[in-house]
Amino acid sequence: MLKRFLVPIVLVVVLVMSGCVKTKSDVEEGAKPGNDGKKDLSKVQVELLGMSSGESDLNIVRDQLVKNGFDVKLNLQPDYGSFKAQQDAGNYDIALSGWTTVTGNPDYAVRSLFKTGGDYSIMSDSEIDSLIDQAGTETPDEYQATYKKFEERLVFDKAYIVPLYTSYKTQAVNKDILNLDSVRLSKSRSLPWEEIEFNDASKNATDPLVLSQSMSTLTSLDPIKGNDGSINIINTNMHVRLVNLTDDDQITSEGSLSLNHSIAEGNSEYYFLLRDDINFAKVDSKKAVDSGERVGADDVIFTLNRAKDKDSVPDHRTYTLHEHIKDIEVITDLGSLETIKQSGSDETVKAALEKGLGNTINSLVDDKTKANSEEGMYQVVKITTTEPFPQVLNYLAHQSAGIVSKKQVESINTFDVASFDVNKDIPYGDQNTVTEGSQYNNTLYTSGPYILISKNDYEAEFQKNPGYMTGTKHEPKISNVTMRFIKDPDSTLAALRNNEIHLFYAVPETKYDVVESDSKLSLQSIESNAVSYLLFNTKNREVSESEDLRKAILYTINQDDFISFYKGNKTKAFSTLSPIVKTGNELVADPAKAKEFLNKYQETK
Amino acid sequence: MTQIEMENKQALKPKSQMKSDHKKILKLSPEYTQSSFAWITSLALTIVFLLNCFDFSTKTIKPFAFSAFLAYSLFTLIQIGLTVAIRKDILTSGTIRKTTRKLGFIQLLGVFTGNVFVVSFAFNVIKEKKTPEYMFAVYMVMTQFFIIAISSLNLFKPYVSNTFLLAMTLLVAILVFQLAATLLVAKHVTNQSTKRWMTWIAIPLILTAATGNLFALILGYGLLMKGRSNDLSRIDKWDTMWGKITRNTTATLGLFFIIFMFSISVCSNFTFDYSMAVENNYSALLQPPSISYPLGTDDFGRDLFTRIIFGARISLVVGFISTIIPAVVGGALGAIAGYYGHRTDNIVMRLLDVLYAVPGILLAIAIIAAFGANITNLIIALSVGSIPTYARTMRANVLMVSNYQFVESARALGSSDLSIIFRQVIPNSLAPMIVKATLTIGGAVIATSSLSYLGLGVEPHIPEWGNILKLGSTYLETHSYLAIYPGLAIIALVLSFNFLGDGLRDAMDPKLD
């Protein structure tokens, strides 16, 4: 019985099913050749290098490449150290890279990355070099066109990089504890701690402000010896600079060592009128005390001279930022300021420097201890650049230009730089001198609102500088700051929600929902200067030789996929300049073009 | 003793003793214990569905979960009724009445709700005299049915793989054949023998095991043996061992789940589309479970259901191979050490002790960090660390077995050492090794997932349960299903291996006889 009906039943089922079921080949008919994850020898293999923190981006790139006929080999490294080692060894075709322009000026966004011989540059293209140099001397109105040309050469013509997206900068704040209005979020500038206050102002003097950071090994507390995530925020809050950046990356004297600054005609001379109400802080038996030494012109000159000099300290990491500084001098001749006009205006430099001051400038002094703003006695510092270079002010606002004490640094760094022995000599700012234990010997002299008392693997403790702009609105509100070192963002978020920390900087996109659904937290967000891009290997690889192959990859990448993956929390980018200069360039994914370039590449092979 | 007499006798006893007598009688009935197990697990599942069918945030009832709840509660209620009926039958007449057994056919319908517990009970209750072959046949059909059911969920996807229709037709045809074979087995196979012509069914049955349905293989082998062999002791041994395992409900369900997972990993090659598990789909990011995405999608828009199905393959392959390698290597070393003794023993075992002193998972992490993360290295890393434990087990057994008389007689007959080791000693020391291996596969599955979770396993886009779980852990609060389902899959597979291992130990350990 059963068997007699079996065959017809099966046949009918198959017929009915095949009528209404679409198979994969039906759907893909006429479309690109399918990819079933199997290896095809004719496919071009590319090796993709990245860190596991960029796993999501790597997966999107991998997916797009695979869908466009590439065979992708992933080289996933657990941390930056191993990533860098792989990159230096050249074990990649494409490396997932990121760049944040912490100074907020376009020159920094391109010089060290793409110019021949730049700090992080692996390429050499004379046209790119000349465009970078040309744009550096230009004003914002002029450089827009130059940078547009530069971008076109970098991406469209040569395909040295493939831009992915621009990120937002976010922080989550516990608004039940902190006064939300006092917590700033700036595009480039690090968070100024001195402005933050508790909702309950009576706690400012007693309770510590608890922040967090992922890295517990601090590169160096000497501002010029580090430029990375482990010390940028710390050094910014420990050292005052000649100028600051506003939240949207404009130059300002507000909250800096200068009361006013002015650019003289010709864009090569820069004048700064110094404050007289900042003293260096030092640590005495684990307490921050006023050293009694004022921050003055001699410290500025000493700081900037060592900042631009490659050989001033061993392992100098930031001299390229300051290579445009030619001379730094203190001005004592008040008359000279009255004759020089300010750039782009009829006002004299003196008038510009006096703007908003209670007292006019009566005289200029050489000795910092004699300066007295009440009596109109001031110090003025003049910086001359090697060529007209208005963006120098952005570099002066960077943490590496933080003012250090001439007296103190000279008394610590007594060794000879050329014969520096890492086992014997202890340079100023060495993190071991502030780490709890036998080597503890805190010799820091800080000009900023806070000073680091001590640290261990779990946290660092800061106290306010008692001699920092006392009585002004810039005097630090909260007396004690604790920086917790929490490696993993998930744990950091948990700590924030448990009131263990008060603020979480750089919330991952996947956690926005969680932060927003927590009533005591507030998520602040601003466009940042952080750009992610793919960098091609420039040596000994197919991609380094073939422009066609690079372009095939360039047109494969679809930025919209990244934006939808991050739920709109990323924006399009064209180069590392994108967040700073609006050039109007846009990369549009074009599978047809990608195919065309890939075919071209395969023909020439 | 008539019934009245028995009742009279019971009436004389104090109440408490009567209760414990009842307990003893009921404990002796496998059907009763299975029935209790079935209604308890079924009730637990019903409660899970009940809790899931109400959306607390929007205060609405989810239709799908609610209908599942209704179906499960219906079968749970029938099951409770059946349990009561069986209890009454046993306490009054000592056996289960035919009419009660007939009620089991209703519970067979539970197969359409996916309720394995109720169905496996139903198969148990409808046949009074159960042979191991009957149980294999039943589980074979169940495996096949669930494979088809799970695969046909793909029909709700935008498209299916190119081989889907052909594969499904074949699977259905195999199911029909296996159903017919099951009926024949139920009718013609007894504990001692079967009709000779049954062996003609056995061969195609063994062929259907190509779908990964290993029940068909075991059944076919059993039929062949019973139909052809005249070696009664061998048949008896077979019946005793498998009888013990099939009477153990948890062990059988464990075996069922393992074979089901194995079979679906084979069949998914043809019925599932791999691209859905690895290719990103930005138009379907983080979708909650629905009919076209039964377990939802992850943050790259990949179908979680397909990913878990394909993930089973890696977990099983790595789990099996990384158990077999140390079992073979450690087994051989242990056998040599145990058989030769003295200096050989000392050298081999002390060297292995050195290896034993290194924590297994640390060794695995070190190996992967040094040689890179891929499946081969993963298997090697997990294998090396567990060699010493197998060597120890094997050595202990060999020490015992080599003193038996049959070994001495073999030696007296002039057999070589090697032939004694491999012909006499090892086969007789295998049972504890098999038990140990089964119990450690679960551990290997967990180790694989742990390493992937730590980012030391396979590449992140490859569907592997640890990888899926890792991704899900990021979304624990907002999209918890991304972590729950792979977690459940790992738990179920490891639990199954543990249950099966326990069952095997009970069946093979002579001390428990």
PDB file of N, CA, C and O in Angstrom, chain A residues 53-60 96 164-168 507-512 532 559-571, chain B residues 282 285-286 299-300 475:
ATOM      1  N   SER A  53      41.278  44.460  18.280  1.00  0.00           N
ATOM      2  CA  SER A  53      40.321  45.511  18.622  1.00  0.00           C
ATOM      3  C   SER A  53      39.588  46.011  17.379  1.00  0.00           C
ATOM      4  O   SER A  53      38.500  46.553  17.471  1.00  0.00           O
ATOM      5  N   GLY A  54      40.188  45.827  16.211  1.00  0.00           N
ATOM      6  CA  GLY A  54      39.537  46.246  14.975  1.00  0.00           C
ATOM      7  C   GLY A  54      38.875  45.100  14.239  1.00  0.00           C
ATOM      8  O   GLY A  54      38.718  45.160  13.024  1.00  0.00           O
ATOM      9  N   GLU A  55      38.522  44.063  14.993  1.00  0.00           N
ATOM     10  CA  GLU A  55      37.966  42.843  14.400  1.00  0.00           C
ATOM     11  C   GLU A  55      36.749  43.110  13.513  1.00  0.00           C
ATOM     12  O   GLU A  55      36.626  42.552  12.428  1.00  0.00           O
ATOM     13  N   SER A  56      35.869  43.988  13.981  1.00  0.00           N
ATOM     14  CA  SER A  56      34.646  44.261  13.218  1.00  0.00           C
ATOM     15  C   SER A  56      34.981  44.903  11.883  1.00  0.00           C
ATOM     16  O   SER A  56      34.464  44.505  10.840  1.00  0.00           O
ATOM     17  N   ASP A  57      35.855  45.911  11.903  1.00  0.00           N
ATOM     18  CA  ASP A  57      36.239  46.572  10.655  1.00  0.00           C
ATOM     19  C   ASP A  57      36.901  45.575   9.712  1.00  0.00           C
ATOM     20  O   ASP A  57      36.612  45.554   8.515  1.00  0.00           O
ATOM     21  N   LEU A  58      37.774  44.753  10.259  1.00  0.00           N
ATOM     22  CA  LEU A  58      38.471  43.767   9.429  1.00  0.00           C
ATOM     23  C   LEU A  58      37.469  42.820   8.795  1.00  0.00           C
ATOM     24  O   LEU A  58      37.603  42.443   7.639  1.00  0.00           O
ATOM     25  N   ASN A  59      36.462  42.456   9.555  1.00  0.00           N
ATOM     26  CA  ASN A  59      35.476  41.535   9.013  1.00  0.00           C
ATOM     27  C   ASN A  59      34.695  42.165   7.872  1.00  0.00           C
ATOM     28  O   ASN A  59      34.421  41.519   6.863  1.00  0.00           O
ATOM     29  N   ILE A  60      34.369  43.450   8.010  1.00  0.00           N
ATOM     30  CA  ILE A  60      33.636  44.122   6.931  1.00  0.00           C
ATOM     31  C   ILE A  60      34.522  44.212   5.687  1.00  0.00           C
ATOM     32  O   ILE A  60      34.087  43.904   4.576  1.00  0.00           O
ATOM     33  N   LEU A  96      45.042  47.625   8.542  1.00  0.00           N
ATOM     34  CA  LEU A  96      43.987  48.499   9.047  1.00  0.00           C
ATOM     35  C   LEU A  96      44.636  49.516   9.974  1.00  0.00           C
ATOM     36  O   LEU A  96      45.249  49.150  10.971  1.00  0.00           O
ATOM     37  N   LEU A 164      38.184  54.650   5.208  1.00  0.00           N
ATOM     38  CA  LEU A 164      37.024  53.876   5.658  1.00  0.00           C
ATOM     39  C   LEU A 164      35.950  54.766   6.286  1.00  0.00           C
ATOM     40  O   LEU A 164      34.842  54.841   5.794  1.00  0.00           O
ATOM     41  N   TYR A 165      36.293  55.438   7.356  1.00  0.00           N
ATOM     42  CA  TYR A 165      35.276  56.278   8.009  1.00  0.00           C
ATOM     43  C   TYR A 165      35.912  57.231   9.018  1.00  0.00           C
ATOM     44  O   TYR A 165      37.065  57.073   9.400  1.00  0.00           O
ATOM     45  N   THR A 166      35.118  58.216   9.426  1.00  0.00           N
ATOM     46  CA  THR A 166      35.501  59.123  10.497  1.00  0.00           C
ATOM     47  C   THR A 166      34.665  58.766  11.709  1.00  0.00           C
ATOM     48  O   THR A 166      33.480  58.471  11.577  1.00  0.00           O
ATOM     49  N   SER A 167      35.287  58.798  12.891  1.00  0.00           N
ATOM     50  CA  SER A 167      34.568  58.395  14.098  1.00  0.00           C
ATOM     51  C   SER A 167      34.059  59.603  14.861  1.00  0.00           C
ATOM     52  O   SER A 167      34.502  60.726  14.647  1.00  0.00           O
ATOM     53  N   TYR A 168      33.153  59.335  15.756  1.00  0.00           N
ATOM     54  CA  TYR A 168      32.758  60.342  16.727  1.00  0.00           C
ATOM     55  C   TYR A 168      33.563  60.111  17.987  1.00  0.00           C
ATOM     56  O   TYR A 168      34.030  59.015  18.253  1.00  0.00           O
ATOM     57  N   VAL A 507      33.390  55.553  24.518  1.00  0.00           N
ATOM     58  CA  VAL A 507      32.458  54.431  24.663  1.00  0.00           C
ATOM     59  C   VAL A 507      32.378  53.685  23.329  1.00  0.00           C
ATOM     60  O   VAL A 507      32.234  54.314  22.287  1.00  0.00           O
ATOM     61  N   PRO A 508      32.494  52.341  23.342  1.00  0.00           N
ATOM     62  CA  PRO A 508      32.373  51.619  22.073  1.00  0.00           C
ATOM     63  C   PRO A 508      30.954  51.727  21.502  1.00  0.00           C
ATOM     64  O   PRO A 508      29.983  51.800  22.268  1.00  0.00           O
ATOM     65  N   GLU A 509      30.854  51.717  20.184  1.00  0.00           N
ATOM     66  CA  GLU A 509      29.563  51.920  19.519  1.00  0.00           C
ATOM     67  C   GLU A 509      28.521  50.905  19.960  1.00  0.00           C
ATOM     68  O   GLU A 509      27.336  51.211  20.044  1.00  0.00           O
ATOM     69  N   THR A 510      28.974  49.675  20.257  1.00  0.00           N
ATOM     70  CA  THR A 510      28.013  48.636  20.611  1.00  0.00           C
ATOM     71  C   THR A 510      27.374  48.899  21.972  1.00  0.00           C
ATOM     72  O   THR A 510      26.406  48.239  22.331  1.00  0.00           O
ATOM     73  N   LYS A 511      27.941  49.837  22.736  1.00  0.00           N
ATOM     74  CA  LYS A 511      27.436  50.055  24.096  1.00  0.00           C
ATOM     75  C   LYS A 511      26.590  51.319  24.215  1.00  0.00           C
ATOM     76  O   LYS A 511      26.173  51.676  25.308  1.00  0.00           O
ATOM     77  N   TYR A 512      26.366  52.027  23.097  1.00  0.00           N
ATOM     78  CA  TYR A 512      25.567  53.250  23.163  1.00  0.00           C
ATOM     79  C   TYR A 512      24.189  52.969  23.754  1.00  0.00           C
ATOM     80  O   TYR A 512      23.687  53.712  24.578  1.00  0.00           O
ATOM     81  N   SER A 532      39.712  56.170  10.156  1.00  0.00           N
ATOM     82  CA  SER A 532      40.233  54.819   9.935  1.00  0.00           C
ATOM     83  C   SER A 532      40.450  54.629   8.448  1.00  0.00           C
ATOM     84  O   SER A 532      39.640  55.072   7.636  1.00  0.00           O
ATOM     85  N   GLN A 559      31.924  52.365   1.951  1.00  0.00           N
ATOM     86  CA  GLN A 559      31.869  53.006   3.276  1.00  0.00           C
ATOM     87  C   GLN A 559      30.479  52.937   3.890  1.00  0.00           C
ATOM     88  O   GLN A 559      30.330  52.992   5.107  1.00  0.00           O
ATOM     89  N   ASP A 560      29.458  52.833   3.043  1.00  0.00           N
ATOM     90  CA  ASP A 560      28.086  52.778   3.579  1.00  0.00           C
ATOM     91  C   ASP A 560      27.882  51.571   4.493  1.00  0.00           C
ATOM     92  O   ASP A 560      27.137  51.636   5.466  1.00  0.00           O
ATOM     93  N   ASP A 561      28.554  50.453   4.154  1.00  0.00           N
ATOM     94  CA  ASP A 561      28.429  49.265   4.993  1.00  0.00           C
ATOM     95  C   ASP A 561      28.946  49.521   6.403  1.00  0.00           C
ATOM     96  O   ASP A 561      28.359  49.070   7.379  1.00  0.00           O
ATOM     97  N   PHE A 562      30.033  50.275   6.487  1.00  0.00           N
ATOM     98  CA  PHE A 562      30.584  50.594   7.811  1.00  0.00           C
ATOM     99  C   PHE A 562      29.590  51.451   8.587  1.00  0.00           C
ATOM    100  O   PHE A 562      29.355  51.245   9.771  1.00  0.00           O
ATOM    101  N   ILE A 563      29.040  52.429   7.871  1.00  0.00           N
ATOM    102  CA  ILE A 563      28.108  53.345   8.550  1.00  0.00           C
ATOM    103  C   ILE A 563      26.883  52.581   9.028  1.00  0.00           C
ATOM    104  O   ILE A 563      26.422  52.778  10.149  1.00  0.00           O
ATOM    105  N   SER A 564      26.377  51.654   8.197  1.00  0.00           N
ATOM    106  CA  SER A 564      25.200  50.926   8.697  1.00  0.00           C
ATOM    107  C   SER A 564      25.586  49.946   9.798  1.00  0.00           C
ATOM    108  O   SER A 564      24.808  49.732  10.717  1.00  0.00           O
ATOM    109  N   PHE A 565      26.792  49.366   9.715  1.00  0.00           N
ATOM    110  CA  PHE A 565      27.205  48.471  10.809  1.00  0.00           C
ATOM    111  C   PHE A 565      27.275  49.239  12.123  1.00  0.00           C
ATOM    112  O   PHE A 565      26.849  48.746  13.167  1.00  0.00           O
ATOM    113  N   TYR A 566      27.811  50.453  12.073  1.00  0.00           N
ATOM    114  CA  TYR A 566      27.926  51.250  13.298  1.00  0.00           C
ATOM    115  C   TYR A 566      26.662  52.060  13.558  1.00  0.00           C
ATOM    116  O   TYR A 566      26.685  53.016  14.315  1.00  0.00           O
ATOM    117  N   LYS A 567      25.581  51.710  12.920  1.00  0.00           N
ATOM    118  CA  LYS A 567      24.265  52.340  13.125  1.00  0.00           C
ATOM    119  C   LYS A 567      24.345  53.851  12.965  1.00  0.00           C
ATOM    120  O   LYS A 567      23.779  54.605  13.765  1.00  0.00           O
ATOM    121  N   GLY A 568      25.075  54.297  11.969  1.00  0.00           N
ATOM    122  CA  GLY A 568      25.133  55.732  11.700  1.00  0.00           C
ATOM    123  C   GLY A 568      26.069  56.494  12.622  1.00  0.00           C
ATOM    124  O   GLY A 568      26.117  57.714  12.566  1.00  0.00           O
ATOM    125  N   ASN A 569      26.806  55.803  13.473  1.00  0.00           N
ATOM    126  CA  ASN A 569      27.710  56.489  14.390  1.00  0.00           C
ATOM    127  C   ASN A 569      29.108  56.682  13.814  1.00  0.00           C
ATOM    128  O   ASN A 569      30.079  56.820  14.548  1.00  0.00           O
ATOM    129  N   LYS A 570      29.209  56.630  12.497  1.00  0.00           N
ATOM    130  CA  LYS A 570      30.459  56.944  11.805  1.00  0.00           C
ATOM    131  C   LYS A 570      30.062  57.807  10.615  1.00  0.00           C
ATOM    132  O   LYS A 570      28.913  57.761  10.159  1.00  0.00           O
ATOM    133  N   THR A 571      31.005  58.578  10.100  1.00  0.00           N
ATOM    134  CA  THR A 571      30.706  59.351   8.899  1.00  0.00           C
ATOM    135  C   THR A 571      31.736  59.017   7.830  1.00  0.00           C
ATOM    136  O   THR A 571      32.789  58.462   8.124  1.00  0.00           O
TER     137      THR A 571
ATOM    138  N   TYR B 282      24.057  43.757   5.453  1.00  0.00           N
ATOM    139  CA  TYR B 282      23.854  44.982   6.226  1.00  0.00           C
ATOM    140  C   TYR B 282      22.404  45.416   6.284  1.00  0.00           C
ATOM    141  O   TYR B 282      22.059  46.352   6.982  1.00  0.00           O
ATOM    142  N   LEU B 285      20.733  43.665  10.116  1.00  0.00           N
ATOM    143  CA  LEU B 285      21.617  43.641  11.279  1.00  0.00           C
ATOM    144  C   LEU B 285      20.808  43.446  12.554  1.00  0.00           C
ATOM    145  O   LEU B 285      19.772  44.089  12.735  1.00  0.00           O
ATOM    146  N   LEU B 286      21.291  42.567  13.427  1.00  0.00           N
ATOM    147  CA  LEU B 286      20.714  42.373  14.753  1.00  0.00           C
ATOM    148  C   LEU B 286      19.197  42.208  14.737  1.00  0.00           C
ATOM    149  O   LEU B 286      18.485  42.859  15.486  1.00  0.00           O
ATOM    150  N   ASP B 299      25.456  41.014  14.614  1.00  0.00           N
ATOM    151  CA  ASP B 299      25.670  42.416  14.253  1.00  0.00           C
ATOM    152  C   ASP B 299      26.212  42.605  12.841  1.00  0.00           C
ATOM    153  O   ASP B 299      26.356  43.731  12.383  1.00  0.00           O
ATOM    154  N   PHE B 300      26.525  41.527  12.159  1.00  0.00           N
ATOM    155  CA  PHE B 300      26.909  41.645  10.749  1.00  0.00           C
ATOM    156  C   PHE B 300      25.784  41.144   9.844  1.00  0.00           C
ATOM    157  O   PHE B 300      25.983  40.970   8.646  1.00  0.00           O
ATOM    158  N   TYR B 475      26.814  41.780  23.373  1.00  0.00           N
ATOM    159  CA  TYR B 475      25.436  42.269  23.314  1.00  0.00           C
ATOM    160  C   TYR B 475      24.573  41.638  24.395  1.00  0.00           C
ATOM    161  O   TYR B 475      23.365  41.534  24.236  1.00  0.00           O
TER     162      TYR B 475
END
